[in-house]
Amino acid sequence: MKIGLHDNMSNLRLGFLILNYKSARLTKKLSIQVRNKFSNHNVNICVVNNDDDISDAEKGDLIEVSDDFISGHGNIGYACGNNKGIRLLASMSDAIFVLNPDIEIKLLSSEFVTKQIPALLSSKFNVGSIHVNGVADYDSGRLFDLLFPFFSRSLKGGSKTAVSRELYRFHGCAFVINCHRLDASAEFFDESTFLYYEEQIAVKKMGYRTVSLTGMTVDHVGSVTVNETIRFKKYIFQFESLVYLLRLYFKPDFPVTILKILAFISVGCRFILDLLRKAT
């Protein structure tokens, strides 16, 4: 069942979903920024809390700055946590902004909500990808780009086109779901993985179509909480999720051993690059 558009396009219902895991301060800061930046619009902020160790004071702060607060009852992962928020917001929103807490909105054009979001909602696209400053848009689904995104994206640079165009997939830290094309009976993200590659899996498995949105840009710090809490375990999550994704690229009878070798090389390169970054 697809969810229909709100009748009054001049008063769009904008849902904002922020998934918190040990980032209560950043989640609060972003929630306040969303209120300020979208103060002239119909906004509903949902915070999904994946942090069992959150203090009463931090929890109170997040409840205060949000319209809806959902407890994930422990760290249930990126896909599962965001699915909880998407399910809640889907019935009360025309568009759902899914934002990581470690982003900051840098640009919001005057026509972003009045023209670009309505254009997205009336289009064939499932998702609008918000531009991340310094990061190239994902316009290729080649295997090389999947295995070695740190190389292919550095070759492309972080330039941004002024024209909306179809992309291969969206940035997981900041994107907009078109509720007109959202199937309320299906999960938006595949919950088979705990962390990493959720966007690629969604695109490959669900066939989501993505368009770039040019009227909003964000800065993304990236992996701050992950690096502090699961510094080495994150590579295991990356490996497991990448093997799962590669199986979507190839036939089920393709040798799993080869897929694991490809995943090991990819994650190994990430590990070496992370070490080099820390050393500089």
XYZ file of C-alpha atoms in Angstrom, residues 143-151 197 235 238-239 242 246 259-273:
30
model
C 31.707 -3.043 -8.386
C 34.956 -1.064 -8.088
C 33.077 1.900 -6.584
C 31.398 -0.450 -4.131
C 34.603 -2.146 -3.010
C 36.846 0.909 -3.035
C 34.639 4.013 -2.576
C 37.482 5.843 -0.822
C 39.502 5.730 -4.063
C 26.047 -0.561 3.488
C 35.491 -3.577 10.671
C 31.714 -3.755 7.561
C 32.957 -7.173 6.446
C 29.687 -6.202 2.516
C 27.947 -8.760 -2.658
C 32.976 -12.813 -2.088
C 34.608 -13.010 1.335
C 38.040 -12.461 -0.227
C 36.768 -9.347 -2.050
C 35.169 -8.077 1.171
C 38.329 -8.742 3.158
C 40.444 -6.776 0.676
C 37.997 -3.858 0.727
C 37.740 -3.674 4.502
C 41.495 -4.203 4.820
C 42.095 -1.127 2.656
C 39.726 0.865 4.864
C 41.637 -0.258 7.942
C 45.001 0.774 6.463
C 43.640 4.157 5.345
